[in-house]
mmCIF file of C-alpha atoms and ligand atoms in Angstrom:
data_model
loop_
_atom_site.group_PDB
_atom_site.id
_atom_site.type_symbol
_atom_site.label_atom_id
_atom_site.label_comp_id
_atom_site.label_asym_id
_atom_site.label_seq_id
_atom_site.Cartn_x
_atom_site.Cartn_y
_atom_site.Cartn_z
ATOM 1 C CA MET A 12 0.424 0.238 0.092
ATOM 2 C CA HIS A 13 0.949 3.399 -0.166
ATOM 3 C CA THR A 14 0.229 5.158 2.612
ATOM 4 C CA TYR A 15 1.102 8.717 3.968
ATOM 5 C CA ARG A 16 -0.445 11.573 6.156
ATOM 6 C CA PRO A 17 -2.167 14.887 3.529
ATOM 7 C CA SER A 18 -1.019 16.519 6.106
ATOM 8 C CA GLU A 19 2.586 15.972 4.993
ATOM 9 C CA GLY A 20 2.649 15.304 1.271
ATOM 10 C CA HIS A 21 1.189 12.632 -1.085
ATOM 11 C CA GLY A 22 4.589 11.457 -2.122
ATOM 12 C CA LEU A 23 3.456 11.343 -5.264
ATOM 13 C CA LYS A 24 4.011 13.057 -8.982
ATOM 14 C CA HIS A 25 0.084 14.142 -8.858
ATOM 15 C CA ASN A 26 -1.687 14.926 -5.451
ATOM 16 C CA PRO A 27 -3.978 11.387 -6.150
ATOM 17 C CA PHE A 28 -7.161 13.282 -3.726
ATOM 18 C CA ALA A 29 -8.894 14.204 -6.138
ATOM 19 C CA SER A 30 -8.820 11.597 -8.754
ATOM 20 C CA ILE A 31 -9.779 8.765 -5.958
ATOM 21 C CA ILE A 32 -13.195 10.648 -5.127
ATOM 22 C CA ALA A 33 -13.760 11.094 -9.320
ATOM 23 C CA PRO A 34 -15.278 12.038 -11.158
ATOM 24 C CA ARG A 35 -18.189 14.405 -9.136
ATOM 25 C CA PRO A 36 -20.149 16.519 -11.355
ATOM 26 C CA ILE A 37 -20.101 20.013 -12.265
ATOM 27 C CA GLY A 38 -21.281 22.073 -9.946
ATOM 28 C CA TRP A 39 -22.040 24.931 -12.951
ATOM 29 C CA ILE A 40 -23.129 28.203 -10.232
ATOM 30 C CA SER A 41 -24.510 30.844 -11.720
ATOM 31 C CA SER A 42 -25.554 33.841 -8.593
ATOM 32 C CA LYS A 43 -25.942 38.046 -9.008
ATOM 33 C CA ASP A 44 -24.460 40.076 -6.108
ATOM 34 C CA ALA A 45 -25.906 43.187 -4.328
ATOM 35 C CA LEU A 46 -24.987 45.189 -7.301
ATOM 36 C CA GLY A 47 -26.826 42.914 -9.636
ATOM 37 C CA ASN A 48 -23.493 41.727 -11.243
ATOM 38 C CA VAL A 49 -24.341 37.878 -12.606
ATOM 39 C CA ASN A 50 -21.502 35.409 -12.619
ATOM 40 C CA LEU A 51 -21.013 32.382 -13.996
ATOM 41 C CA ALA A 52 -19.278 29.373 -12.433
ATOM 42 C CA PRO A 53 -18.232 25.657 -11.990
ATOM 43 C CA TYR A 54 -17.619 23.321 -9.251
ATOM 44 C CA SER A 55 -16.378 19.957 -8.313
ATOM 45 C CA PHE A 56 -16.751 19.550 -4.681
ATOM 46 C CA PHE A 57 -20.853 19.785 -5.915
ATOM 47 C CA ASN A 58 -23.089 17.815 -4.647
ATOM 48 C CA ALA A 59 -26.785 16.338 -3.892
ATOM 49 C CA PHE A 60 -27.713 16.501 -0.632
ATOM 50 C CA ASN A 61 -30.921 15.554 0.924
ATOM 51 C CA TYR A 62 -34.277 14.487 -1.379
ATOM 52 C CA THR A 63 -36.977 16.435 0.667
ATOM 53 C CA PRO A 64 -36.520 19.148 0.541
ATOM 54 C CA PRO A 65 -33.940 19.201 -2.400
ATOM 55 C CA ILE A 66 -30.458 19.929 -0.971
ATOM 56 C CA ILE A 67 -27.979 20.632 -3.451
ATOM 57 C CA GLY A 68 -24.526 22.015 -2.219
ATOM 58 C CA PHE A 69 -20.945 23.283 -3.496
ATOM 59 C CA SER A 70 -17.733 24.001 -1.511
ATOM 60 C CA SER A 71 -15.847 26.874 -2.681
ATOM 61 C CA VAL A 72 -11.108 27.200 -1.544
ATOM 62 C CA GLY A 73 -11.404 30.535 -1.349
ATOM 63 C CA TYR A 74 -13.661 32.803 -0.293
ATOM 64 C CA LYS A 75 -15.003 32.899 -4.248
ATOM 65 C CA ASP A 76 -17.151 35.658 -6.008
ATOM 66 C CA THR A 77 -20.240 32.505 -6.525
ATOM 67 C CA VAL A 78 -20.172 32.687 -2.306
ATOM 68 C CA SER A 79 -19.970 36.334 -1.701
ATOM 69 C CA ASN A 80 -22.369 36.172 -4.723
ATOM 70 C CA ILE A 81 -24.652 34.148 -2.070
ATOM 71 C CA SER A 82 -24.529 35.514 0.523
ATOM 72 C CA GLU A 83 -25.177 38.861 -0.700
ATOM 73 C CA THR A 84 -28.589 38.108 -2.397
ATOM 74 C CA GLY A 85 -29.435 34.322 -0.780
ATOM 75 C CA GLU A 86 -30.203 33.032 -4.479
ATOM 76 C CA PHE A 87 -28.226 30.766 -6.998
ATOM 77 C CA CYS A 88 -29.024 28.575 -9.947
ATOM 78 C CA TRP A 89 -27.371 24.902 -11.038
ATOM 79 C CA ASN A 90 -26.917 24.308 -14.306
ATOM 80 C CA PHE A 91 -26.131 21.146 -15.472
ATOM 81 C CA VAL A 92 -22.649 20.761 -17.782
ATOM 82 C CA SER A 93 -23.891 18.838 -21.695
ATOM 83 C CA GLN A 94 -20.670 17.412 -22.856
ATOM 84 C CA SER A 95 -21.542 20.038 -25.525
ATOM 85 C CA LEU A 96 -20.844 23.318 -23.002
ATOM 86 C CA ALA A 97 -17.712 21.563 -21.651
ATOM 87 C CA ILE A 98 -15.827 24.667 -22.860
ATOM 88 C CA LYS A 99 -17.696 26.762 -22.309
ATOM 89 C CA MET A 100 -18.112 25.596 -18.923
ATOM 90 C CA ASN A 101 -14.012 25.882 -18.413
ATOM 91 C CA GLN A 102 -14.295 29.495 -20.168
ATOM 92 C CA THR A 103 -16.348 30.468 -17.188
ATOM 93 C CA SER A 104 -13.386 29.751 -14.964
ATOM 94 C CA LYS A 105 -11.239 31.683 -15.586
ATOM 95 C CA ALA A 106 -10.255 34.467 -12.948
ATOM 96 C CA VAL A 107 -11.995 37.969 -13.492
ATOM 97 C CA ALA A 108 -13.279 41.300 -12.296
ATOM 98 C CA SER A 109 -16.320 40.337 -9.804
ATOM 99 C CA GLU A 110 -18.287 42.887 -12.207
ATOM 100 C CA CYS A 111 -17.040 40.447 -15.577
ATOM 101 C CA ASP A 112 -20.107 38.468 -16.961
ATOM 102 C CA GLU A 113 -19.014 34.773 -17.291
ATOM 103 C CA PHE A 114 -22.163 34.408 -19.865
ATOM 104 C CA GLU A 115 -20.996 37.444 -22.015
ATOM 105 C CA LEU A 116 -17.344 36.134 -21.670
ATOM 106 C CA ALA A 117 -18.636 32.247 -22.692
ATOM 107 C CA GLY A 118 -20.263 33.136 -25.323
ATOM 108 C CA LEU A 119 -23.988 32.262 -23.524
ATOM 109 C CA THR A 120 -27.211 32.956 -22.748
ATOM 110 C CA LYS A 121 -28.831 34.290 -19.245
ATOM 111 C CA LYS A 122 -32.210 32.741 -19.526
ATOM 112 C CA PRO A 123 -34.671 34.511 -16.785
ATOM 113 C CA SER A 124 -35.501 32.267 -13.414
ATOM 114 C CA SER A 125 -39.319 31.641 -12.310
ATOM 115 C CA GLU A 126 -38.858 31.563 -8.402
ATOM 116 C CA ILE A 127 -35.585 34.155 -7.767
ATOM 117 C CA SER A 128 -33.886 36.648 -9.730
ATOM 118 C CA VAL A 129 -30.339 35.422 -9.919
ATOM 119 C CA PRO A 130 -30.359 34.493 -14.733
ATOM 120 C CA HIS A 131 -29.552 30.241 -15.571
ATOM 121 C CA VAL A 132 -27.873 29.228 -18.908
ATOM 122 C CA GLN A 133 -30.572 28.728 -21.468
ATOM 123 C CA GLU A 134 -28.415 26.304 -23.259
ATOM 124 C CA SER A 135 -28.551 24.279 -20.271
ATOM 125 C CA PRO A 136 -30.712 21.197 -20.897
ATOM 126 C CA VAL A 137 -31.414 21.244 -16.513
ATOM 127 C CA VAL A 138 -31.770 24.471 -14.645
ATOM 128 C CA MET A 139 -32.084 23.843 -10.319
ATOM 129 C CA GLU A 140 -33.476 27.253 -9.293
ATOM 130 C CA CYS A 141 -32.682 27.613 -5.578
ATOM 131 C CA LYS A 142 -32.479 29.393 -1.955
ATOM 132 C CA LYS A 143 -29.545 29.324 0.567
ATOM 133 C CA SER A 144 -30.166 27.461 3.146
ATOM 134 C CA GLN A 145 -27.064 27.679 4.253
ATOM 135 C CA ILE A 146 -22.959 29.353 4.751
ATOM 136 C CA VAL A 147 -20.460 27.104 6.346
ATOM 137 C CA GLN A 148 -16.619 27.557 6.706
ATOM 138 C CA LEU A 149 -14.970 24.581 7.002
ATOM 139 C CA SER A 150 -12.435 23.712 10.627
ATOM 140 C CA SER A 151 -10.580 21.146 10.901
ATOM 141 C CA ALA A 152 -10.201 17.980 12.880
ATOM 142 C CA ALA A 153 -8.139 20.075 15.214
ATOM 143 C CA GLY A 154 -10.717 23.023 15.176
ATOM 144 C CA GLU A 155 -9.302 25.386 13.194
ATOM 145 C CA THR A 156 -10.724 27.228 11.032
ATOM 146 C CA VAL A 157 -9.885 26.128 7.114
ATOM 147 C CA GLU A 158 -10.118 29.147 3.652
ATOM 148 C CA SER A 159 -13.288 27.361 2.578
ATOM 149 C CA TYR A 160 -16.642 27.106 2.119
ATOM 150 C CA MET A 161 -19.738 25.135 1.253
ATOM 151 C CA VAL A 162 -22.225 26.292 -0.152
ATOM 152 C CA LEU A 163 -25.971 24.727 0.427
ATOM 153 C CA GLY A 164 -29.458 25.827 -0.868
ATOM 154 C CA GLU A 165 -33.258 24.790 -0.687
ATOM 155 C CA VAL A 166 -34.033 23.803 -4.489
ATOM 156 C CA VAL A 167 -37.017 25.343 -5.517
ATOM 157 C CA CYS A 168 -37.480 24.919 -8.520
ATOM 158 C CA VAL A 169 -36.530 22.366 -11.545
ATOM 159 C CA HIS A 170 -36.462 23.273 -16.083
ATOM 160 C CA ILE A 171 -35.540 20.317 -17.799
ATOM 161 C CA HIS A 172 -35.493 20.492 -21.211
ATOM 162 C CA GLN A 173 -38.759 18.109 -22.840
ATOM 163 C CA ASP A 174 -35.837 15.756 -25.025
ATOM 164 C CA MET A 175 -33.887 14.926 -22.366
ATOM 165 C CA ILE A 176 -37.725 12.870 -20.838
ATOM 166 C CA LYS A 177 -38.258 9.502 -22.331
ATOM 167 C CA ASP A 178 -41.988 7.958 -21.018
ATOM 168 C CA GLY A 179 -41.660 9.918 -18.084
ATOM 169 C CA VAL A 180 -37.615 8.674 -17.449
ATOM 170 C CA PHE A 181 -35.416 11.334 -17.125
ATOM 171 C CA ASP A 182 -32.253 10.284 -19.545
ATOM 172 C CA LEU A 183 -28.919 11.278 -18.075
ATOM 173 C CA LEU A 184 -27.665 10.076 -20.887
ATOM 174 C CA LYS A 185 -29.040 11.869 -23.618
ATOM 175 C CA ALA A 186 -28.277 15.355 -21.236
ATOM 176 C CA ASP A 187 -24.810 13.278 -22.135
ATOM 177 C CA PRO A 188 -23.079 14.560 -18.327
ATOM 178 C CA VAL A 189 -20.077 16.247 -18.674
ATOM 179 C CA LEU A 190 -17.743 14.534 -15.296
ATOM 180 C CA ARG A 191 -14.017 16.210 -13.310
ATOM 181 C CA ALA A 192 -12.051 13.661 -12.517
ATOM 182 C CA GLY A 193 -8.461 14.381 -10.859
ATOM 183 C CA GLY A 194 -5.401 15.936 -12.750
ATOM 184 C CA GLN A 195 -5.362 19.051 -14.995
ATOM 185 C CA GLY A 196 -8.174 18.841 -17.197
ATOM 186 C CA ASP A 197 -8.903 14.683 -16.942
ATOM 187 C CA TYR A 198 -12.742 14.636 -17.745
ATOM 188 C CA PHE A 199 -15.737 12.108 -18.164
ATOM 189 C CA THR A 200 -18.543 11.622 -19.753
ATOM 190 C CA LEU A 201 -21.112 8.452 -19.893
ATOM 191 C CA SER A 202 -21.862 5.665 -22.438
ATOM 192 C CA ALA A 203 -25.123 3.383 -21.772
ATOM 193 C CA GLN A 204 -21.856 -0.114 -21.388
ATOM 194 C CA HIS A 205 -20.548 1.226 -18.592
ATOM 195 C CA MET A 206 -24.326 1.371 -16.571
ATOM 196 C CA PHE A 207 -25.547 -1.512 -14.276
ATOM 197 C CA GLU A 208 -28.616 -1.916 -12.625
ATOM 198 C CA MET A 209 -28.581 -2.713 -8.009
ATOM 199 C CA ILE A 210 -31.609 -2.649 -5.912
ATOM 200 C CA ARG A 211 -31.092 -2.433 -3.025
ATOM 201 C CA PRO A 212 -31.508 -5.479 -0.068
ATOM 202 C CA GLN A 213 -35.426 -5.041 0.653
ATOM 203 C CA SER A 214 -35.160 -4.698 4.857
HETATM 204 C C1 LIG B 310 -14.429 22.062 -13.425
HETATM 205 C C2 LIG B 310 -13.930 22.690 -12.979
HETATM 206 C C3 LIG B 310 -14.067 22.811 -11.580
HETATM 207 C C4 LIG B 310 -13.827 23.830 -10.214
HETATM 208 N N1 LIG B 310 -13.719 23.222 -8.760
HETATM 209 C C5 LIG B 310 -13.989 24.129 -8.114
HETATM 210 C C6 LIG B 310 -14.737 23.606 -6.911
HETATM 211 O O1 LIG B 310 -14.509 23.056 -6.953
HETATM 212 N N2 LIG B 310 -14.432 24.315 -5.778
HETATM 213 C C7 LIG B 310 -13.319 25.960 -6.186
HETATM 214 O O2 LIG B 310 -13.424 26.602 -5.409
HETATM 215 N N3 LIG B 310 -12.573 26.926 -7.706
HETATM 216 C C8 LIG B 310 -13.293 25.516 -8.628
HETATM 217 N N4 LIG B 310 -13.150 25.554 -9.449
HETATM 218 C C9 LIG B 310 -12.591 27.240 -10.238
HETATM 219 C C10 LIG B 310 -13.214 28.272 -9.609
HETATM 220 O O3 LIG B 310 -14.581 27.755 -11.148
HETATM 221 C C11 LIG B 310 -12.577 29.403 -10.027
HETATM 222 O O4 LIG B 310 -11.453 30.044 -8.318
HETATM 223 C C12 LIG B 310 -13.516 30.671 -10.440
HETATM 224 O O5 LIG B 310 -12.914 31.985 -11.140
HETATM 225 C C13 LIG B 310 -14.245 31.027 -9.815
HETATM 226 O O6 LIG B 310 -15.010 31.486 -9.266
HETATM 227 P P1 LIG B 310 -16.114 33.000 -9.145
HETATM 228 O O7 LIG B 310 -15.968 33.643 -8.869
HETATM 229 O O8 LIG B 310 -16.578 33.990 -9.974
HETATM 230 O O9 LIG B 310 -17.028 32.577 -7.561
HETATM 231 C C14 LIG B 310 -12.835 24.111 -10.754
HETATM 232 C C15 LIG B 310 -12.962 24.745 -12.239
HETATM 233 C C16 LIG B 310 -13.336 24.099 -12.468
HETATM 234 C C17 LIG B 310 -12.560 24.519 -14.507
#
């Protein structure tokens, strides 16, 4: 076994952490500051955390614009990243001034949301409109605060493009998600041959 304590380094060519906990869905988050500046950025420390009410969240390493905006306005949208949107998603990760609108930077269309004032990506096949429930600053096991912030939000409205619904079931393969792996620029896609079904044991 290659065993290491993260506090003392991993001893490999590349840090394996983000390659092991992978692939991860991408939280492509649109938000808006109190002055109305719109922002869009990808976060792969992203997942779903509850069914009822549905809660999703992401973690920002540093107090980035997205966190600051959601702290100010209490709203954000999650935009699904399809393969066809991968390059544009990547463009929106550029470190730019908070006044810079990443929708314009990447040539994406802003679509008004139904329940919140933050627009979403019209080109995305699935969008979840969210209201902030918590922003948690992370801390170490020793109780020291870490400069990372976990943002959680309740999903108040979901939009799914009709083309992604087959016989009443959401077709994830059709939506063609981009998934983040490790390394500097590794990603995965999904394919039918990699899918299998396993039903939970009855209690
Ligand atoms: C695929 C991808 C995933 C990313 N995931 C994260 C993440 O989980 N946490 C983070 O802090 N930054 C992440 N980043 C970097 C941010 O997108 C980048 O710092 C961005 O400029 C933040 O924008 P903002 O300041 O407008 O919020 C990721 C970038 C890419 C391309």
